[in-house]
């Protein structure tokens, strides 16, 4: 059985100092044996990535950027390079978060390139997908989710590790968590789809208003391999309550 994954998406929050304080506090509270059965992933805002790298350097906590450019280097003012993140120890990278798709018009061609780039550089991509409320209400959930996955995973090396994060857009930051039946249905179908597409090493996270009180039920659902957590990951204690369900 693969380890459970607890991933924190800090979005545009936390100064480097606040990020370092979180890391120190987290490391004093988490037990070493926790990592025998679980993985912890932190996605800080870019200015705080170096501070996080310093604090977590000798720990089992993984960290990486929330978004990268499709090229590794060059004249791309304002963009983030995967290679530079890797130079400070990044092992993971968030790709295709709905806020990137929605506000920054990240399209499927770019998302597919970013997944490939991560795999080439031996960085684990955490690929987000999920439907809007409109999609769900018009019974398009599976069409939309499968389309996003097909586009993002075109010509991908199926032997490499890949982490998917099912995040219904209507559940992100709204306090409106998906029901167990909704999560179960999507995770089951996505699991089958990935298996029939020959992917061998993948996990599927759920994300969207995860808190300690709803996480307990969700973690028991088949093929829910962990969570991608926004708001509730910003404080050490609320994040740890989810890690130690
Ligand atoms: P939330 O965010 O937990 O605050 O809903 C999740 C995410 O956007 O990844």
PDB file of C-alpha atoms and ligand atoms in Angstrom:
ATOM      1  CA  UNK A   1       0.000   0.000   0.000  1.00  0.00           C
ATOM      2  CA  UNK A   2       1.345   3.425  -0.866  1.00  0.00           C
ATOM      3  CA  UNK A   3       1.845   6.080   1.776  1.00  0.00           C
ATOM      4  CA  UNK A   4      -0.879   8.638   2.448  1.00  0.00           C
ATOM      5  CA  UNK A   5      -0.031  12.094   1.158  1.00  0.00           C
ATOM      6  CA  UNK A   6      -0.767  15.333   2.999  1.00  0.00           C
ATOM      7  CA  UNK A   7      -0.033  18.247   0.679  1.00  0.00           C
ATOM      8  CA  UNK A   8      -0.272  21.909   1.687  1.00  0.00           C
ATOM      9  CA  UNK A   9      -1.042  24.539  -0.932  1.00  0.00           C
ATOM     10  CA  UNK A  10      -0.261  27.897   0.655  1.00  0.00           C
ATOM     11  CA  UNK A  11      -1.274  29.913  -2.410  1.00  0.00           C
ATOM     12  CA  UNK A  12      -0.234  33.585  -2.021  1.00  0.00           C
ATOM     13  CA  UNK A  13       0.218  33.486   1.761  1.00  0.00           C
ATOM     14  CA  UNK A  14       3.098  33.530   4.252  1.00  0.00           C
ATOM     15  CA  UNK A  15       6.280  35.607   4.264  1.00  0.00           C
ATOM     16  CA  UNK A  16       9.610  33.708   4.275  1.00  0.00           C
ATOM     17  CA  UNK A  17       9.767  34.296   8.030  1.00  0.00           C
ATOM     18  CA  UNK A  18       6.260  32.920   8.609  1.00  0.00           C
ATOM     19  CA  UNK A  19       7.064  29.944   6.380  1.00  0.00           C
ATOM     20  CA  UNK A  20      10.257  29.212   8.356  1.00  0.00           C
ATOM     21  CA  UNK A  21       8.341  29.467  11.645  1.00  0.00           C
ATOM     22  CA  UNK A  22       5.738  27.029  10.352  1.00  0.00           C
ATOM     23  CA  UNK A  23       8.495  24.589   9.323  1.00  0.00           C
ATOM     24  CA  UNK A  24      10.292  24.734  12.678  1.00  0.00           C
ATOM     25  CA  UNK A  25       7.051  24.331  14.601  1.00  0.00           C
ATOM     26  CA  UNK A  26       5.906  21.474  12.352  1.00  0.00           C
ATOM     27  CA  UNK A  27       9.172  19.582  12.778  1.00  0.00           C
ATOM     28  CA  UNK A  28       9.038  19.812  16.563  1.00  0.00           C
ATOM     29  CA  UNK A  29       5.492  18.416  16.601  1.00  0.00           C
ATOM     30  CA  UNK A  30       5.550  15.696  13.928  1.00  0.00           C
ATOM     31  CA  UNK A  31       6.894  12.297  15.030  1.00  0.00           C
ATOM     32  CA  UNK A  32       9.631  10.632  13.009  1.00  0.00           C
ATOM     33  CA  UNK A  33       7.659   7.411  12.518  1.00  0.00           C
ATOM     34  CA  UNK A  34       4.844   9.412  10.883  1.00  0.00           C
ATOM     35  CA  UNK A  35       6.881   9.308   7.693  1.00  0.00           C
ATOM     36  CA  UNK A  36       6.905   5.490   7.649  1.00  0.00           C
ATOM     37  CA  UNK A  37       3.315   5.561   6.399  1.00  0.00           C
ATOM     38  CA  UNK A  38       2.776   9.110   5.203  1.00  0.00           C
ATOM     39  CA  UNK A  39       4.284  11.779   2.975  1.00  0.00           C
ATOM     40  CA  UNK A  40       4.148  15.506   3.594  1.00  0.00           C
ATOM     41  CA  UNK A  41       4.368  17.962   0.711  1.00  0.00           C
ATOM     42  CA  UNK A  42       4.520  21.747   1.032  1.00  0.00           C
ATOM     43  CA  UNK A  43       3.855  24.212  -1.785  1.00  0.00           C
ATOM     44  CA  UNK A  44       4.819  27.661  -0.491  1.00  0.00           C
ATOM     45  CA  UNK A  45       4.564  30.923  -2.370  1.00  0.00           C
ATOM     46  CA  UNK A  46       7.752  31.335  -4.430  1.00  0.00           C
ATOM     47  CA  UNK A  47       9.423  33.996  -2.300  1.00  0.00           C
ATOM     48  CA  UNK A  48       9.218  31.582   0.626  1.00  0.00           C
ATOM     49  CA  UNK A  49      10.451  28.485  -1.198  1.00  0.00           C
ATOM     50  CA  UNK A  50      14.102  29.105  -0.251  1.00  0.00           C
ATOM     51  CA  UNK A  51      13.173  29.560   3.430  1.00  0.00           C
ATOM     52  CA  UNK A  52      11.240  26.303   3.337  1.00  0.00           C
ATOM     53  CA  UNK A  53      14.163  24.583   1.603  1.00  0.00           C
ATOM     54  CA  UNK A  54      16.523  25.695   4.377  1.00  0.00           C
ATOM     55  CA  UNK A  55      14.238  24.460   7.162  1.00  0.00           C
ATOM     56  CA  UNK A  56      13.216  21.146   5.596  1.00  0.00           C
ATOM     57  CA  UNK A  57      16.577  20.323   3.969  1.00  0.00           C
ATOM     58  CA  UNK A  58      17.448  17.484   6.340  1.00  0.00           C
ATOM     59  CA  UNK A  59      13.893  16.273   6.903  1.00  0.00           C
ATOM     60  CA  UNK A  60      11.523  13.968   5.046  1.00  0.00           C
ATOM     61  CA  UNK A  61       9.189  16.831   4.166  1.00  0.00           C
ATOM     62  CA  UNK A  62       9.057  17.448   0.408  1.00  0.00           C
ATOM     63  CA  UNK A  63       8.532  20.877  -1.094  1.00  0.00           C
ATOM     64  CA  UNK A  64       8.187  22.526  -4.471  1.00  0.00           C
ATOM     65  CA  UNK A  65       6.674  25.386  -6.479  1.00  0.00           C
ATOM     66  CA  UNK A  66       2.968  26.029  -7.074  1.00  0.00           C
ATOM     67  CA  UNK A  67       3.595  26.671 -10.742  1.00  0.00           C
ATOM     68  CA  UNK A  68       6.429  26.633 -13.294  1.00  0.00           C
ATOM     69  CA  UNK A  69       7.073  27.798 -16.829  1.00  0.00           C
ATOM     70  CA  UNK A  70       7.153  25.332 -19.721  1.00  0.00           C
ATOM     71  CA  UNK A  71      10.821  26.185 -20.437  1.00  0.00           C
ATOM     72  CA  UNK A  72      13.708  25.608 -18.050  1.00  0.00           C
ATOM     73  CA  UNK A  73      15.508  28.878 -18.751  1.00  0.00           C
ATOM     74  CA  UNK A  74      15.539  31.904 -21.030  1.00  0.00           C
ATOM     75  CA  UNK A  75      14.085  35.344 -21.548  1.00  0.00           C
ATOM     76  CA  UNK A  76      10.785  34.869 -19.698  1.00  0.00           C
ATOM     77  CA  UNK A  77      10.576  37.802 -17.312  1.00  0.00           C
ATOM     78  CA  UNK A  78       8.616  37.025 -14.188  1.00  0.00           C
ATOM     79  CA  UNK A  79       8.429  33.276 -14.737  1.00  0.00           C
ATOM     80  CA  UNK A  80       9.543  30.379 -12.511  1.00  0.00           C
ATOM     81  CA  UNK A  81      12.047  27.772 -13.610  1.00  0.00           C
ATOM     82  CA  UNK A  82      11.715  24.157 -12.531  1.00  0.00           C
ATOM     83  CA  UNK A  83      15.483  23.811 -12.789  1.00  0.00           C
ATOM     84  CA  UNK A  84      16.021  26.681 -10.342  1.00  0.00           C
ATOM     85  CA  UNK A  85      13.486  25.206  -7.921  1.00  0.00           C
ATOM     86  CA  UNK A  86      15.276  21.886  -8.209  1.00  0.00           C
ATOM     87  CA  UNK A  87      18.580  23.620  -7.457  1.00  0.00           C
ATOM     88  CA  UNK A  88      17.239  24.430  -3.985  1.00  0.00           C
ATOM     89  CA  UNK A  89      15.942  20.926  -3.425  1.00  0.00           C
ATOM     90  CA  UNK A  90      12.411  20.893  -4.847  1.00  0.00           C
ATOM     91  CA  UNK A  91      11.239  17.325  -5.460  1.00  0.00           C
ATOM     92  CA  UNK A  92       7.589  18.058  -6.327  1.00  0.00           C
ATOM     93  CA  UNK A  93       5.608  20.568  -8.389  1.00  0.00           C
ATOM     94  CA  UNK A  94       1.935  21.559  -8.452  1.00  0.00           C
ATOM     95  CA  UNK A  95       0.483  21.686 -11.964  1.00  0.00           C
ATOM     96  CA  UNK A  96      -2.842  22.833 -13.412  1.00  0.00           C
ATOM     97  CA  UNK A  97      -4.495  24.127 -10.239  1.00  0.00           C
ATOM     98  CA  UNK A  98      -7.947  25.463 -11.121  1.00  0.00           C
ATOM     99  CA  UNK A  99      -6.901  28.974 -10.053  1.00  0.00           C
ATOM    100  CA  UNK A 100      -4.093  28.809 -12.634  1.00  0.00           C
ATOM    101  CA  UNK A 101      -6.506  27.550 -15.295  1.00  0.00           C
ATOM    102  CA  UNK A 102      -9.181  30.105 -14.419  1.00  0.00           C
ATOM    103  CA  UNK A 103      -7.243  33.310 -13.636  1.00  0.00           C
ATOM    104  CA  UNK A 104      -4.085  32.791 -15.680  1.00  0.00           C
ATOM    105  CA  UNK A 105      -5.578  30.969 -18.654  1.00  0.00           C
ATOM    106  CA  UNK A 106      -3.260  28.000 -18.342  1.00  0.00           C
ATOM    107  CA  UNK A 107      -4.267  25.741 -21.203  1.00  0.00           C
ATOM    108  CA  UNK A 108      -3.947  22.017 -21.710  1.00  0.00           C
ATOM    109  CA  UNK A 109      -0.936  22.299 -24.026  1.00  0.00           C
ATOM    110  CA  UNK A 110       1.047  24.131 -21.353  1.00  0.00           C
ATOM    111  CA  UNK A 111      -0.145  21.747 -18.638  1.00  0.00           C
ATOM    112  CA  UNK A 112       0.899  18.731 -20.709  1.00  0.00           C
ATOM    113  CA  UNK A 113       4.351  20.278 -21.316  1.00  0.00           C
ATOM    114  CA  UNK A 114       4.793  20.987 -17.603  1.00  0.00           C
ATOM    115  CA  UNK A 115       3.926  17.417 -16.622  1.00  0.00           C
ATOM    116  CA  UNK A 116       6.448  16.127 -19.178  1.00  0.00           C
ATOM    117  CA  UNK A 117       9.096  18.553 -17.987  1.00  0.00           C
ATOM    118  CA  UNK A 118       8.679  17.406 -14.382  1.00  0.00           C
ATOM    119  CA  UNK A 119       8.950  13.749 -15.326  1.00  0.00           C
ATOM    120  CA  UNK A 120      12.051  14.381 -17.440  1.00  0.00           C
ATOM    121  CA  UNK A 121      13.677  16.122 -14.479  1.00  0.00           C
ATOM    122  CA  UNK A 122      12.545  13.443 -11.992  1.00  0.00           C
ATOM    123  CA  UNK A 123      10.259  15.827 -10.165  1.00  0.00           C
ATOM    124  CA  UNK A 124       6.895  14.396  -9.064  1.00  0.00           C
ATOM    125  CA  UNK A 125       4.042  16.379 -10.620  1.00  0.00           C
ATOM    126  CA  UNK A 126       0.895  16.875  -8.557  1.00  0.00           C
ATOM    127  CA  UNK A 127      -1.626  17.366 -11.345  1.00  0.00           C
ATOM    128  CA  UNK A 128      -4.938  19.016 -10.407  1.00  0.00           C
ATOM    129  CA  UNK A 129      -8.198  18.434 -12.234  1.00  0.00           C
ATOM    130  CA  UNK A 130     -11.870  18.931 -11.450  1.00  0.00           C
ATOM    131  CA  UNK A 131     -15.228  20.176 -12.642  1.00  0.00           C
ATOM    132  CA  UNK A 132     -17.023  23.470 -12.041  1.00  0.00           C
ATOM    133  CA  UNK A 133     -20.457  23.656 -10.428  1.00  0.00           C
ATOM    134  CA  UNK A 134     -21.958  24.266 -13.853  1.00  0.00           C
ATOM    135  CA  UNK A 135     -20.271  21.104 -15.192  1.00  0.00           C
ATOM    136  CA  UNK A 136     -21.636  19.074 -12.290  1.00  0.00           C
ATOM    137  CA  UNK A 137     -25.141  20.461 -12.581  1.00  0.00           C
ATOM    138  CA  UNK A 138     -25.222  19.621 -16.277  1.00  0.00           C
ATOM    139  CA  UNK A 139     -23.903  16.075 -15.667  1.00  0.00           C
ATOM    140  CA  UNK A 140     -20.581  16.828 -17.306  1.00  0.00           C
ATOM    141  CA  UNK A 141     -18.375  15.888 -14.340  1.00  0.00           C
ATOM    142  CA  UNK A 142     -16.768  12.803 -15.857  1.00  0.00           C
ATOM    143  CA  UNK A 143     -16.466  14.219 -19.362  1.00  0.00           C
ATOM    144  CA  UNK A 144     -14.702  17.303 -18.002  1.00  0.00           C
ATOM    145  CA  UNK A 145     -12.412  15.433 -15.599  1.00  0.00           C
ATOM    146  CA  UNK A 146     -11.452  12.788 -18.151  1.00  0.00           C
ATOM    147  CA  UNK A 147     -10.822  15.410 -20.818  1.00  0.00           C
ATOM    148  CA  UNK A 148      -8.526  17.345 -18.487  1.00  0.00           C
ATOM    149  CA  UNK A 149      -6.632  14.154 -17.656  1.00  0.00           C
ATOM    150  CA  UNK A 150      -6.399  12.990 -21.277  1.00  0.00           C
ATOM    151  CA  UNK A 151      -5.043  16.352 -22.369  1.00  0.00           C
ATOM    152  CA  UNK A 152      -2.580  16.672 -19.495  1.00  0.00           C
ATOM    153  CA  UNK A 153      -1.317  13.115 -19.879  1.00  0.00           C
ATOM    154  CA  UNK A 154      -0.882  12.917 -23.660  1.00  0.00           C
ATOM    155  CA  UNK A 155       2.336  11.013 -24.485  1.00  0.00           C
ATOM    156  CA  UNK A 156       3.409  10.731 -20.868  1.00  0.00           C
ATOM    157  CA  UNK A 157       5.841   8.081 -19.670  1.00  0.00           C
ATOM    158  CA  UNK A 158       3.440   5.773 -17.800  1.00  0.00           C
ATOM    159  CA  UNK A 159       6.187   4.175 -15.716  1.00  0.00           C
ATOM    160  CA  UNK A 160       7.000   7.384 -13.804  1.00  0.00           C
ATOM    161  CA  UNK A 161       5.356   8.435 -10.577  1.00  0.00           C
ATOM    162  CA  UNK A 162       2.422  10.767 -10.910  1.00  0.00           C
ATOM    163  CA  UNK A 163       0.140  12.262  -8.250  1.00  0.00           C
ATOM    164  CA  UNK A 164      -3.328  13.441  -9.268  1.00  0.00           C
ATOM    165  CA  UNK A 165      -5.471  15.787  -7.197  1.00  0.00           C
ATOM    166  CA  UNK A 166      -9.215  15.767  -7.747  1.00  0.00           C
ATOM    167  CA  UNK A 167     -10.382  19.237  -6.802  1.00  0.00           C
ATOM    168  CA  UNK A 168     -13.970  20.120  -7.685  1.00  0.00           C
ATOM    169  CA  UNK A 169     -13.751  23.856  -8.387  1.00  0.00           C
ATOM    170  CA  UNK A 170     -16.957  24.548  -6.422  1.00  0.00           C
ATOM    171  CA  UNK A 171     -15.405  22.999  -3.296  1.00  0.00           C
ATOM    172  CA  UNK A 172     -12.191  25.053  -3.277  1.00  0.00           C
ATOM    173  CA  UNK A 173     -12.123  27.674  -0.544  1.00  0.00           C
ATOM    174  CA  UNK A 174     -15.914  27.601  -0.228  1.00  0.00           C
ATOM    175  CA  UNK A 175     -16.348  25.417   2.852  1.00  0.00           C
ATOM    176  CA  UNK A 176     -18.543  23.218   0.664  1.00  0.00           C
ATOM    177  CA  UNK A 177     -16.743  19.874   0.683  1.00  0.00           C
ATOM    178  CA  UNK A 178     -17.778  17.200  -1.831  1.00  0.00           C
ATOM    179  CA  UNK A 179     -19.885  14.403  -0.344  1.00  0.00           C
ATOM    180  CA  UNK A 180     -18.339  11.001   0.230  1.00  0.00           C
ATOM    181  CA  UNK A 181     -20.422   9.560  -2.597  1.00  0.00           C
ATOM    182  CA  UNK A 182     -19.228  12.235  -5.020  1.00  0.00           C
ATOM    183  CA  UNK A 183     -15.582  11.700  -4.057  1.00  0.00           C
ATOM    184  CA  UNK A 184     -15.932   7.911  -4.166  1.00  0.00           C
ATOM    185  CA  UNK A 185     -17.435   7.935  -7.638  1.00  0.00           C
ATOM    186  CA  UNK A 186     -14.764  10.179  -9.176  1.00  0.00           C
ATOM    187  CA  UNK A 187     -11.808   8.477  -7.471  1.00  0.00           C
ATOM    188  CA  UNK A 188     -13.038   5.038  -8.488  1.00  0.00           C
ATOM    189  CA  UNK A 189     -13.534   6.013 -12.129  1.00  0.00           C
ATOM    190  CA  UNK A 190     -10.228   7.876 -12.328  1.00  0.00           C
ATOM    191  CA  UNK A 191      -8.405   4.947 -10.728  1.00  0.00           C
ATOM    192  CA  UNK A 192      -9.837   2.575 -13.341  1.00  0.00           C
ATOM    193  CA  UNK A 193      -9.052   4.962 -16.155  1.00  0.00           C
ATOM    194  CA  UNK A 194      -5.426   5.332 -15.040  1.00  0.00           C
ATOM    195  CA  UNK A 195      -4.995   1.595 -14.676  1.00  0.00           C
ATOM    196  CA  UNK A 196      -6.444   0.885 -18.077  1.00  0.00           C
ATOM    197  CA  UNK A 197      -4.123   3.525 -19.543  1.00  0.00           C
ATOM    198  CA  UNK A 198      -1.145   1.539 -18.143  1.00  0.00           C
ATOM    199  CA  UNK A 199      -0.123   4.021 -15.444  1.00  0.00           C
ATOM    200  CA  UNK A 200       1.603   1.969 -12.785  1.00  0.00           C
ATOM    201  CA  UNK A 201       2.665   4.396 -10.125  1.00  0.00           C
ATOM    202  CA  UNK A 202       0.017   6.945  -9.285  1.00  0.00           C
ATOM    203  CA  UNK A 203      -1.943   8.244  -6.317  1.00  0.00           C
ATOM    204  CA  UNK A 204      -5.136  10.294  -6.258  1.00  0.00           C
ATOM    205  CA  UNK A 205      -5.642  13.074  -3.710  1.00  0.00           C
ATOM    206  CA  UNK A 206      -8.850  14.892  -2.905  1.00  0.00           C
ATOM    207  CA  UNK A 207      -8.822  18.668  -2.437  1.00  0.00           C
ATOM    208  CA  UNK A 208     -11.465  21.290  -1.697  1.00  0.00           C
ATOM    209  CA  UNK A 209     -12.368  22.591   1.781  1.00  0.00           C
ATOM    210  CA  UNK A 210     -10.623  19.697   3.554  1.00  0.00           C
ATOM    211  CA  UNK A 211     -10.625  20.159   7.337  1.00  0.00           C
ATOM    212  CA  UNK A 212      -9.909  17.746  10.183  1.00  0.00           C
ATOM    213  CA  UNK A 213     -13.611  17.118  10.775  1.00  0.00           C
ATOM    214  CA  UNK A 214     -14.423  16.060   7.199  1.00  0.00           C
ATOM    215  CA  UNK A 215     -11.041  14.464   6.401  1.00  0.00           C
ATOM    216  CA  UNK A 216     -11.624  11.490   8.694  1.00  0.00           C
ATOM    217  CA  UNK A 217     -14.498  10.205   6.614  1.00  0.00           C
ATOM    218  CA  UNK A 218     -12.889  11.063   3.272  1.00  0.00           C
ATOM    219  CA  UNK A 219      -9.616   9.249   3.995  1.00  0.00           C
ATOM    220  CA  UNK A 220     -11.553   5.987   4.404  1.00  0.00           C
ATOM    221  CA  UNK A 221     -12.867   6.100   0.825  1.00  0.00           C
ATOM    222  CA  UNK A 222     -11.176   3.645  -1.571  1.00  0.00           C
ATOM    223  CA  UNK A 223      -8.576   5.316  -3.820  1.00  0.00           C
ATOM    224  CA  UNK A 224      -8.391   8.470  -1.717  1.00  0.00           C
ATOM    225  CA  UNK A 225      -4.630   8.474  -1.150  1.00  0.00           C
ATOM    226  CA  UNK A 226      -4.450  11.767   0.719  1.00  0.00           C
ATOM    227  CA  UNK A 227      -5.364  15.426   0.454  1.00  0.00           C
ATOM    228  CA  UNK A 228      -4.365  18.693  -1.151  1.00  0.00           C
ATOM    229  CA  UNK A 229      -5.195  21.262   1.498  1.00  0.00           C
ATOM    230  CA  UNK A 230      -5.420  25.032   1.162  1.00  0.00           C
ATOM    231  CA  UNK A 231      -6.853  27.071   4.046  1.00  0.00           C
ATOM    232  CA  UNK A 232      -6.503  24.390   6.722  1.00  0.00           C
ATOM    233  CA  UNK A 233      -2.808  23.899   5.931  1.00  0.00           C
ATOM    234  CA  UNK A 234      -1.819  27.431   6.911  1.00  0.00           C
ATOM    235  CA  UNK A 235      -1.662  26.724  10.650  1.00  0.00           C
ATOM    236  CA  UNK A 236       0.545  23.914  11.963  1.00  0.00           C
ATOM    237  CA  UNK A 237      -2.063  22.618  14.381  1.00  0.00           C
ATOM    238  CA  UNK A 238      -4.936  22.450  11.907  1.00  0.00           C
ATOM    239  CA  UNK A 239      -2.632  20.837   9.305  1.00  0.00           C
ATOM    240  CA  UNK A 240      -1.385  18.285  11.847  1.00  0.00           C
ATOM    241  CA  UNK A 241      -4.934  17.443  12.909  1.00  0.00           C
ATOM    242  CA  UNK A 242      -5.538  16.324   9.331  1.00  0.00           C
ATOM    243  CA  UNK A 243      -2.206  14.457   9.123  1.00  0.00           C
ATOM    244  CA  UNK A 244      -2.944  12.605  12.377  1.00  0.00           C
ATOM    245  CA  UNK A 245      -6.558  11.640  11.707  1.00  0.00           C
TER     246      UNK A 245
HETATM  247  P1  LIG B   1      -9.000  24.789   0.197  1.00  0.00           P
HETATM  248  O1  LIG B   1      -8.011  24.843  -1.077  1.00  0.00           O
HETATM  249  O2  LIG B   1      -8.554  23.621   1.053  1.00  0.00           O
HETATM  250  O3  LIG B   1      -8.794  26.111   0.896  1.00  0.00           O
HETATM  251  O4  LIG B   1     -10.370  24.609  -0.324  1.00  0.00           O
HETATM  252  C1  LIG B   1      -7.603  23.673  -1.731  1.00  0.00           C
HETATM  253  C2  LIG B   1      -6.780  24.005  -2.944  1.00  0.00           C
HETATM  254  O5  LIG B   1      -7.047  25.021  -3.602  1.00  0.00           O
HETATM  255  O6  LIG B   1      -5.845  23.270  -3.302  1.00  0.00           O
END
